[in-house]
Coordinates of C-alpha atoms and ligand atoms in Angstrom, one line a residue:
Chain A
M584 CA 16.0 -60.7 0.5
N585 CA 12.8 -61.0 2.9
S586 CA 14.4 -59.4 5.8
T587 CA 11.6 -57.6 8.2
Y588 CA 14.5 -55.8 10.3
W589 CA 17.1 -53.3 9.2
S590 CA 19.7 -54.2 6.5
W591 CA 22.4 -52.2 5.1
D592 CA 22.4 -53.9 2.1
T593 CA 18.8 -53.2 1.2
F594 CA 19.4 -49.8 2.2
L595 CA 22.5 -49.1 -0.3
D596 CA 20.1 -51.1 -3.0
A597 CA 17.1 -49.0 -2.5
L598 CA 18.8 -45.7 -2.5
P599 CA 19.5 -45.3 -6.1
F600 CA 15.9 -46.6 -6.7
V601 CA 14.5 -43.8 -4.2
L602 CA 16.6 -41.4 -5.5
Q603 CA 14.9 -41.8 -8.8
G604 CA 12.0 -39.9 -7.7
L605 CA 13.9 -37.1 -6.3
G606 CA 13.5 -35.1 -9.4
Y607 CA 9.5 -35.1 -9.3
T608 CA 9.4 -34.6 -5.8
V609 CA 11.6 -31.5 -6.2
G610 CA 10.4 -30.5 -9.4
L611 CA 6.5 -30.6 -8.2
T612 CA 7.8 -28.8 -5.1
I613 CA 8.6 -25.9 -7.3
A614 CA 6.1 -25.8 -10.0
S615 CA 3.3 -26.2 -7.4
Y616 CA 4.9 -23.1 -5.3
L617 CA 5.3 -20.8 -8.3
F618 CA 1.7 -21.7 -9.2
A619 CA 0.8 -20.8 -5.9
L620 CA 2.7 -17.8 -5.5
L621 CA 0.9 -16.6 -9.3
F622 CA -2.3 -17.9 -8.4
G623 CA -2.2 -16.0 -4.7
F624 CA -1.6 -12.8 -6.6
V625 CA -5.1 -13.6 -8.6
W626 CA -7.4 -14.3 -5.2
T627 CA -5.9 -10.7 -4.0
F628 CA -6.8 -8.9 -6.9
L629 CA -10.0 -10.4 -7.3
R630 CA -11.0 -9.6 -3.6
R631 CA -9.8 -5.9 -4.1
L632 CA -12.6 -5.4 -6.7
P633 CA -15.1 -3.2 -5.6
N634 CA -18.3 -5.5 -5.8
K635 CA -19.3 -6.8 -2.8
V636 CA -21.4 -9.6 -3.9
F637 CA -18.3 -10.6 -6.0
H638 CA -16.0 -10.1 -3.2
F639 CA -18.4 -12.3 -1.1
V640 CA -18.5 -15.1 -3.6
V641 CA -14.7 -14.9 -4.1
T642 CA -13.8 -15.0 -0.2
W643 CA -16.4 -18.1 0.1
I644 CA -14.5 -20.1 -2.9
M645 CA -11.3 -19.4 -0.8
E646 CA -12.9 -20.5 2.4
F647 CA -14.1 -23.7 0.6
I648 CA -10.7 -24.6 -1.1
R649 CA -8.9 -24.3 2.3
S650 CA -11.3 -26.4 4.4
T651 CA -11.3 -29.2 1.8
P652 CA -8.5 -31.5 2.2
P653 CA -5.8 -31.3 -0.5
L654 CA -5.7 -34.8 -0.9
V655 CA -9.5 -34.9 -2.0
Q656 CA -8.9 -32.1 -4.3
L657 CA -6.0 -34.1 -5.9
F658 CA -8.7 -37.0 -6.3
F659 CA -11.3 -34.7 -7.8
I660 CA -8.7 -33.0 -10.4
Y661 CA -7.3 -36.4 -11.3
Y662 CA -10.3 -38.6 -11.3
A663 CA -13.6 -36.7 -11.3
W664 CA -12.7 -33.5 -13.4
P665 CA -12.1 -35.4 -16.8
M666 CA -15.7 -36.9 -16.3
I667 CA -17.3 -33.7 -16.3
P668 CA -19.1 -33.3 -19.4
G669 CA -17.9 -30.2 -21.5
I670 CA -15.4 -28.8 -19.3
G671 CA -13.7 -32.0 -18.3
V672 CA -9.8 -32.5 -19.4
T673 CA -7.7 -35.8 -18.8
L674 CA -4.2 -34.0 -17.0
S675 CA -1.2 -35.9 -16.2
P676 CA -0.6 -37.1 -12.9
F677 CA 2.3 -34.5 -12.5
T678 CA -0.4 -31.5 -13.9
S679 CA -2.9 -32.4 -11.9
A680 CA -0.8 -32.2 -8.5
V681 CA 0.6 -28.7 -9.7
I682 CA -2.7 -27.3 -10.1
G683 CA -4.2 -29.2 -6.9
L684 CA -1.4 -28.5 -4.9
G685 CA -0.9 -25.0 -6.0
I686 CA -4.6 -23.9 -6.2
H687 CA -5.0 -25.1 -2.5
F688 CA -1.8 -23.1 -1.2
S689 CA -2.7 -20.2 -3.0
T690 CA -5.5 -19.6 -0.8
Y691 CA -3.0 -19.1 2.1
I692 CA -0.8 -17.2 -0.1
G693 CA -3.5 -14.6 -1.0
E694 CA -3.9 -14.1 2.7
I695 CA -0.1 -13.5 3.1
Y696 CA -0.5 -11.2 0.4
R697 CA -3.3 -9.6 1.5
S698 CA -1.5 -9.2 5.2
G699 CA 1.4 -7.2 3.5
I700 CA -0.5 -4.9 1.6
E701 CA -2.8 -3.9 4.8
S702 CA 0.5 -3.5 6.6
V703 CA 1.3 -0.5 4.1
D704 CA 0.4 2.6 6.1
K705 CA -3.0 4.5 4.9
G706 CA -0.8 7.6 4.3
Q707 CA 1.0 5.7 1.4
W708 CA -1.9 5.4 -0.3
E709 CA -2.8 9.3 -0.2
A710 CA 0.8 10.4 -1.0
S711 CA 0.6 8.6 -4.3
R712 CA -2.8 10.0 -4.9
A713 CA -1.8 13.6 -3.8
L714 CA 1.6 12.7 -6.1
N715 CA -1.3 11.8 -9.1
F716 CA 0.3 8.6 -9.6
T717 CA -1.5 6.1 -11.8
T718 CA -2.8 3.0 -10.5
I719 CA -0.3 0.9 -11.8
D720 CA 2.5 2.9 -10.9
K721 CA 1.0 3.2 -7.5
W722 CA 1.0 -0.5 -6.8
K723 CA 4.6 -0.7 -8.6
K724 CA 6.6 1.8 -7.2
V725 CA 4.8 2.3 -3.6
I726 CA 2.8 -0.3 -2.2
L727 CA 4.1 -3.7 -3.4
P728 CA 8.1 -2.6 -2.7
Q729 CA 6.7 -1.8 1.2
A730 CA 4.1 -4.7 0.8
L731 CA 6.0 -7.5 -0.3
P732 CA 9.6 -8.0 1.4
P733 CA 8.0 -8.3 5.1
T734 CA 6.2 -11.6 3.4
I735 CA 9.0 -13.3 2.4
P736 CA 9.6 -15.2 5.3
M737 CA 6.0 -16.3 5.3
L738 CA 6.2 -17.3 1.9
G739 CA 9.4 -19.2 2.3
N740 CA 7.8 -21.4 5.0
Y741 CA 5.1 -22.2 2.6
F742 CA 7.6 -23.5 0.4
I743 CA 8.7 -26.0 3.1
I744 CA 5.0 -26.5 4.0
M745 CA 4.6 -27.6 0.2
F746 CA 7.2 -29.5 0.1
K747 CA 6.2 -31.6 2.9
E748 CA 3.0 -32.2 1.1
V749 CA 4.3 -33.1 -2.3
P750 CA 4.2 -37.0 -1.1
L751 CA 0.3 -36.9 -1.3
A752 CA 0.8 -36.6 -5.0
S753 CA 2.2 -40.3 -4.9
I754 CA -1.6 -41.0 -4.4
I755 CA -2.4 -39.9 -8.1
G756 CA 0.8 -41.6 -9.4
V757 CA 3.3 -39.0 -9.6
A758 CA 6.6 -41.0 -9.1
G759 CA 8.3 -38.8 -6.5
I760 CA 10.3 -40.5 -3.8
M761 CA 7.4 -41.5 -2.0
L762 CA 5.8 -43.5 -5.2
M763 CA 9.6 -44.9 -5.5
A764 CA 9.9 -45.7 -2.1
N765 CA 6.7 -47.5 -2.1
S766 CA 7.0 -49.4 -5.1
Y767 CA 10.3 -50.7 -3.8
G768 CA 8.9 -51.6 -0.7
A769 CA 6.1 -53.7 -2.8
Q770 CA 8.4 -55.4 -5.2
N771 CA 11.1 -56.5 -2.5
W772 CA 8.9 -56.6 0.6
A773 CA 11.0 -54.2 2.4
Y774 CA 9.5 -50.8 3.3
L775 CA 11.6 -50.0 6.5
E776 CA 14.9 -49.1 4.4
P777 CA 12.9 -47.1 1.5
L778 CA 10.6 -45.0 3.8
T779 CA 13.6 -44.0 5.9
I780 CA 15.5 -43.1 2.8
V781 CA 12.7 -40.7 2.2
G782 CA 12.4 -39.4 5.8
I783 CA 16.3 -38.6 5.4
I784 CA 15.7 -36.7 1.9
F785 CA 13.2 -34.6 3.4
L786 CA 15.1 -34.0 6.6
L787 CA 18.2 -33.0 4.6
L788 CA 16.1 -30.7 2.3
S789 CA 14.0 -28.9 4.8
Y790 CA 16.2 -28.4 7.2
P791 CA 18.7 -26.1 5.7
S792 CA 15.6 -24.6 3.7
A793 CA 14.5 -23.6 7.1
V794 CA 17.6 -22.2 8.7
L795 CA 18.1 -20.2 5.2
I796 CA 14.4 -18.8 5.9
R797 CA 15.2 -18.0 9.2
K798 CA 18.2 -16.0 8.1
L799 CA 15.9 -14.3 5.7
E800 CA 13.6 -13.2 8.2
I801 CA 16.2 -11.6 10.5
K802 CA 17.5 -9.8 7.3
M803 CA 14.1 -8.3 6.6
N804 CA 13.4 -7.7 10.0
T805 CA 16.6 -5.4 10.4
R806 CA 16.1 -3.9 6.7
F807 CA 12.9 -2.7 8.1
D808 CA 14.4 -0.9 11.3
K809 CA 17.1 0.8 8.7
N810 CA 15.2 2.0 5.9
A811 CA 11.4 1.8 6.5
T812 CA 9.1 3.8 8.8
I813 CA 7.1 2.4 11.2
K814 CA 3.2 3.1 11.0
G815 CA 2.3 6.6 11.3
N816 CA 6.1 7.7 10.9
Chain B
M1290 CA -9.9 40.7 -11.4
T1291 CA -9.3 37.2 -12.8
E1292 CA -11.3 33.8 -11.7
P1293 CA -10.5 32.4 -8.6
I1294 CA -8.3 29.5 -9.2
V1295 CA -10.5 27.5 -6.7
K1296 CA -14.4 28.0 -5.8
F1297 CA -16.1 26.1 -3.3
Q1298 CA -20.1 26.3 -4.0
D1299 CA -22.4 25.1 -1.0
V1300 CA -20.3 22.0 -0.3
H1301 CA -21.7 19.7 2.1
K1302 CA -19.9 16.5 3.4
S1303 CA -21.3 13.9 5.7
F1304 CA -19.4 10.7 7.0
G1305 CA -22.5 8.1 7.6
D1306 CA -24.8 10.2 9.7
T1307 CA -22.4 13.0 10.7
Q1308 CA -22.7 16.3 8.8
V1309 CA -19.1 17.6 8.9
L1310 CA -19.6 20.5 6.5
K1311 CA -22.9 22.3 6.3
G1312 CA -22.6 24.4 3.2
I1313 CA -18.8 25.8 2.4
N1314 CA -18.5 28.7 0.1
L1315 CA -15.0 29.8 -0.9
D1316 CA -13.0 31.6 -3.4
I1317 CA -9.2 31.4 -3.7
N1318 CA -7.4 33.6 -6.1
S1319 CA -4.3 32.3 -7.5
A1320 CA -1.3 33.1 -5.5
E1321 CA -3.3 33.9 -2.5
K1322 CA -2.3 32.6 0.7
V1323 CA -5.4 31.3 2.8
A1324 CA -5.2 30.3 6.7
V1325 CA -7.9 27.7 7.8
I1326 CA -8.3 28.1 11.8
G1327 CA -10.7 26.5 13.9
P1328 CA -11.1 23.7 16.7
S1329 CA -10.5 20.2 16.4
G1330 CA -13.1 18.3 14.5
S1331 CA -15.0 21.4 12.8
G1332 CA -13.7 19.9 9.3
K1333 CA -10.5 21.5 8.4
T1334 CA -8.9 18.7 7.4
T1335 CA -12.2 17.6 5.4
I1336 CA -11.9 20.7 3.3
I1337 CA -8.1 20.3 2.0
R1338 CA -8.7 16.7 1.8
M1339 CA -11.9 17.0 -0.9
L1340 CA -9.7 19.3 -2.8
M1341 CA -6.7 16.9 -2.9
T1342 CA -9.3 14.1 -4.3
L1343 CA -8.9 12.2 -1.2
E1344 CA -12.4 12.8 -0.2
E1345 CA -15.6 13.2 -2.2
P1346 CA -18.0 16.0 -1.2
T1347 CA -21.6 14.7 -0.4
S1348 CA -23.0 17.6 -2.2
G1349 CA -22.0 21.1 -4.1
D1350 CA -19.4 21.9 -6.5
I1351 CA -15.5 22.4 -6.1
I1352 CA -14.2 24.4 -9.2
V1353 CA -10.5 24.1 -9.9
G1354 CA -9.5 26.6 -12.9
G1355 CA -13.0 26.9 -14.3
T1356 CA -13.5 23.0 -14.2
N1357 CA -16.0 21.0 -11.8
L1358 CA -13.6 18.8 -10.1
W1359 CA -16.0 15.8 -8.7
K1360 CA -18.3 16.1 -12.0
M1361 CA -17.9 15.8 -15.4
E1362 CA -20.0 16.1 -18.4
K1363 CA -21.0 13.2 -20.2
K1364 CA -23.8 13.1 -22.9
G1365 CA -24.8 16.4 -22.0
Q1366 CA -25.3 15.7 -18.2
M1367 CA -22.9 16.1 -15.4
V1368 CA -22.3 13.0 -13.7
R1369 CA -19.2 11.7 -11.5
A1370 CA -16.0 12.5 -12.1
N1371 CA -13.9 9.5 -13.2
E1372 CA -10.2 8.8 -12.4
K1373 CA -9.3 10.1 -16.0
H1374 CA -10.9 13.7 -15.0
L1375 CA -9.8 13.7 -11.2
R1376 CA -6.2 12.9 -12.5
E1377 CA -6.1 15.5 -15.1
I1378 CA -7.0 18.4 -12.3
R1379 CA -5.1 16.8 -9.3
G1380 CA -2.0 17.5 -11.2
D1381 CA -2.3 21.3 -10.3
I1382 CA -2.5 20.6 -6.7
G1383 CA -0.1 19.2 -4.1
M1384 CA -0.4 18.5 -0.6
V1385 CA 1.8 18.3 2.5
F1386 CA 0.5 15.8 5.2
Q1387 CA 0.4 16.3 9.2
H1388 CA 2.4 12.7 9.2
F1389 CA 4.7 13.3 6.4
N1390 CA 3.9 9.9 4.1
L1391 CA 7.2 10.0 2.8
F1392 CA 8.1 6.7 0.6
P1393 CA 10.2 5.0 3.2
H1394 CA 12.1 2.7 1.0
M1395 CA 13.4 5.6 -1.3
T1396 CA 15.8 8.1 -0.7
I1397 CA 14.8 11.4 -0.1
L1398 CA 16.5 12.1 -3.2
E1399 CA 14.4 9.4 -5.1
N1400 CA 11.2 10.7 -2.9
C1401 CA 11.7 14.0 -4.9
M1402 CA 12.3 12.6 -8.2
T1403 CA 9.6 9.7 -8.5
A1404 CA 6.3 11.5 -9.1
P1405 CA 7.8 14.2 -12.0
I1406 CA 9.5 11.3 -13.6
H1407 CA 6.9 8.8 -13.7
V1408 CA 3.8 11.2 -13.4
K1409 CA 5.1 13.8 -15.6
K1410 CA 7.1 12.0 -17.6
E1411 CA 10.0 14.5 -17.3
A1412 CA 13.7 13.9 -18.3
K1413 CA 15.5 12.1 -15.5
E1414 CA 18.5 14.4 -15.4
E1415 CA 16.0 17.7 -15.3
V1416 CA 14.3 16.0 -12.3
R1417 CA 17.4 15.5 -10.7
D1418 CA 18.7 18.8 -11.1
R1419 CA 15.6 20.3 -10.0
S1420 CA 14.9 18.1 -7.0
I1421 CA 18.7 18.5 -5.7
Q1422 CA 18.0 22.2 -6.0
M1423 CA 14.6 22.0 -4.1
L1424 CA 16.1 19.8 -1.4
D1425 CA 19.0 22.5 -1.0
R1426 CA 16.3 25.1 -0.6
V1427 CA 14.8 23.4 2.3
G1428 CA 18.0 23.0 3.8
L1429 CA 18.6 19.0 2.9
G1430 CA 21.5 19.3 0.2
D1431 CA 23.3 17.1 2.3
K1432 CA 21.2 14.3 3.1
L1433 CA 20.2 13.2 -0.6
N1434 CA 21.0 9.8 0.0
N1435 CA 19.5 9.0 3.2
Y1436 CA 16.2 7.5 3.9
P1437 CA 13.4 9.1 6.0
S1438 CA 13.8 6.8 8.8
Q1439 CA 17.3 8.3 9.2
L1440 CA 15.5 11.9 9.4
S1441 CA 13.8 13.9 12.1
G1442 CA 10.4 14.9 11.9
G1443 CA 11.5 18.5 10.8
Q1444 CA 13.7 17.3 8.2
K1445 CA 11.0 14.7 6.9
Q1446 CA 8.7 17.3 6.9
R1447 CA 10.8 19.7 4.5
V1448 CA 11.4 16.7 2.6
A1449 CA 7.8 16.2 2.1
M1450 CA 7.6 19.8 1.1
A1451 CA 10.2 19.4 -1.7
R1452 CA 8.5 16.5 -2.7
A1453 CA 5.5 18.3 -3.4
L1454 CA 7.0 21.4 -4.6
V1455 CA 9.2 19.5 -7.5
M1456 CA 5.7 18.7 -9.0
R1457 CA 5.2 22.7 -9.7
P1458 CA 1.6 22.6 -8.4
K1459 CA -0.6 25.7 -8.7
I1460 CA -2.2 25.3 -5.2
M1461 CA -0.3 23.9 -2.3
L1462 CA -2.5 22.1 0.9
F1463 CA -1.0 22.3 4.1
D1464 CA -2.7 20.3 7.0
E1465 CA -1.2 21.0 10.3
V1466 CA 2.6 19.8 9.1
T1467 CA 3.9 21.0 12.2
S1468 CA 1.5 19.6 14.8
A1469 CA 3.1 16.2 14.8
L1470 CA 6.8 17.5 15.6
D1471 CA 8.7 18.3 18.7
P1472 CA 8.4 21.9 19.6
E1473 CA 11.9 22.9 19.1
L1474 CA 11.4 21.5 15.3
V1475 CA 8.6 23.6 14.6
G1476 CA 10.4 26.7 13.8
E1477 CA 12.4 25.3 10.8
V1478 CA 9.5 24.0 9.2
L1479 CA 7.8 27.1 9.4
E1480 CA 10.5 29.0 8.0
V1481 CA 10.5 26.9 4.7
I1482 CA 7.0 27.6 4.3
R1483 CA 7.4 31.3 4.9
D1484 CA 9.8 31.5 2.4
I1485 CA 7.7 29.7 -0.3
A1486 CA 5.0 31.9 0.5
K1487 CA 6.9 35.0 0.1
N1488 CA 8.6 33.9 -3.1
D1489 CA 6.4 31.4 -5.0
D1490 CA 3.3 32.4 -6.7
M1491 CA 0.8 29.5 -6.1
A1492 CA -1.8 29.5 -4.1
M1493 CA -1.6 27.9 -0.4
V1494 CA -4.3 26.5 1.8
L1495 CA -2.7 26.3 5.2
V1496 CA -4.8 24.7 8.1
T1497 CA -2.7 25.5 11.4
H1498 CA -2.6 26.5 14.9
E1499 CA 0.2 28.8 14.5
M1500 CA -1.7 32.2 14.9
D1501 CA 1.6 34.3 14.6
F1502 CA 2.2 32.4 12.0
A1503 CA -1.0 32.9 10.0
L1504 CA -1.0 36.7 11.0
D1505 CA 2.4 36.8 9.0
I1506 CA 2.0 35.2 5.9
A1507 CA -2.0 34.9 5.1
D1508 CA -4.0 37.2 2.9
K1509 CA -7.2 35.5 4.1
V1510 CA -7.9 33.7 7.3
L1511 CA -11.1 31.4 7.5
F1512 CA -12.6 30.7 11.4
L1513 CA -14.3 27.2 10.6
D1514 CA -16.6 26.7 13.3
E1515 CA -19.4 23.4 13.4
G1516 CA -19.1 22.8 9.9
V1517 CA -19.4 26.5 8.4
I1518 CA -17.3 29.3 7.7
A1519 CA -18.1 31.2 10.9
E1520 CA -15.8 34.3 10.1
Q1521 CA -13.6 35.3 7.1
G1522 CA -11.6 38.2 6.1
T1523 CA -7.9 39.6 6.5
A1524 CA -5.5 37.6 8.8
S1525 CA -5.8 41.1 10.9
Q1526 CA -9.5 41.3 10.8
V1527 CA -9.9 37.8 12.1
I1528 CA -7.5 37.0 14.3
E1529 CA -7.2 40.8 16.0
H1530 CA -10.3 42.7 15.5
S1531 CA -13.2 40.1 15.3
T1532 CA -16.0 40.2 17.8
N1533 CA -17.3 36.6 17.3
E1534 CA -17.7 35.0 20.4
R1535 CA -16.7 31.3 19.6
L1536 CA -13.5 32.7 17.7
Q1537 CA -12.5 34.8 20.8
E1538 CA -12.7 32.1 22.6
F1539 CA -11.0 29.8 20.3
L1540 CA -7.8 32.1 20.3
H1541 CA -8.0 32.6 23.7
R1542 CA -6.7 28.7 23.8
F1543 CA -3.8 29.3 21.4
R1544 CA -2.6 32.8 22.4
K1545 CA -0.8 33.3 25.7
Ligands
ADP2609 N1 -13.1 9.3 7.1 C1 -13.9 9.7 8.2 N2 -15.1 9.0 8.7 C2 -15.9 9.4 9.2 N3 -15.5 10.4 10.3 C3 -14.7 11.4 9.8 C4 -13.9 11.1 8.6 N4 -12.7 11.8 8.5 C5 -13.3 12.9 9.5 N5 -14.3 12.5 10.2 C6 -15.1 13.2 11.2 O1 -15.2 14.6 10.6 C7 -15.2 15.6 11.4 C8 -14.0 16.7 10.7 O2 -13.1 16.1 10.9 P1 -11.7 16.4 10.2 O3 -12.0 17.4 9.1 O4 -10.6 15.7 10.7 O5 -11.5 18.1 11.2 P2 -10.6 18.7 12.0 O6 -9.2 18.7 11.0 O7 -11.1 20.3 11.6 O8 -10.2 18.2 13.3 C9 -14.7 15.0 13.0 O9 -15.6 14.8 13.8 C10 -14.3 13.4 12.4 O10 -14.2 12.9 13.5
MG2610 MG1 -7.2 18.1 11.2

């Protein structure tokens, strides 16, 4: 089966093979996305602490993580990290990828949270204080319920963006659809069909998600028209 | 006579290099209604924001119910108050803002109920009854389940008052509560304040430009000018019989 042109036989043969990787691809997307959602909160929280030096250091670390390619970060976590004496730990490819992609994208997601929090009118903080809320209740009852809903569409977009970055993890050995397609290609000297399959799977999963997110965005916007005040209202 | 419920003792406030308040001395007795008038930028808002703990004085003392608001004792020394200390005193103070600051994601009933339930840990049923009663009193008993964005400015401001009142403060602060409203909505809000002023026995501090209203309800009027209390006395003394030139000039602009 040494065809260098398109063959439906190869296509049908490669399909189940590539699909074996779907669980890892989707699993890694979800796991690293959840990690990024959680870790985004950590950044946002750290940056709100009053100490100026600390604020500067955290902002700089975030900037550093964002300006370094995720690929380099994956390599670092998987290959270089275990070699650091004392704190080095050997992690599985999957765990490395969850942490690597999760931390990388958490810096963007932290930015989204921040913009959401900053969009809450100053008067809301003052009213919470005048009503004597504790800090925790202020966040729980007043600030977050207003700060988070408008960020949902942007957060959704990052889910798709991260989904599309997940094939990177094939390079440290996460057996997702990308790695499966690649190894099918190497074994059978047929790359066209398996890689086409990968493209189709991404299209089939990304496109409906994008549509869903657009719907959500419209819903969030109209929700804001109906129930919420615009600034200074 | 009993101790004043609020005392300002030589209170100064600067923002950066700008000195806004230059030595405020002021006594407010419990149940007293105090109107604060003065030109824009004279520091009226800053005075009540310091009392609401939204702004910290640069120097001087604010005593609320015998306790220093912004300072506390620690190992025999007076140090800057921490949040716990502020919270204890803040519970006695309520405020109504110029721009209402209602919670947009809650119905108006929820706006009223949330603080008594979560801050004062009162029983939900009792709070609900009291909130409905209070919303009835401000004329919004038929809007309980509406959201703030569905109300007019005047209605929003009346909700804001109900929300502050269900907390049963001893001191209520009003910062130009009608100045963001369309002229035809001012009356309904003043009517509610008048009702509170005449029937409730809490102390009230009102920053206002409504001189007739101040004459009607205030026991005491302060004229604030360039960071000091330039004139104070009964409403009639200050608004009708003062000879202070700056005050005359100021009043002239507000009374036709
Ligand atoms: N947070 C702030 N930062 C800087 N300047 C402020 C701040 N708040 C008030 N000011 C200034 O303090 C002065 C008094 O303000 P304010 O108390 O709001 O006056 P009023 O309510 O009498 O109009 C104004 O000149 C205002 O610009
Ligand atoms: Mg003001």
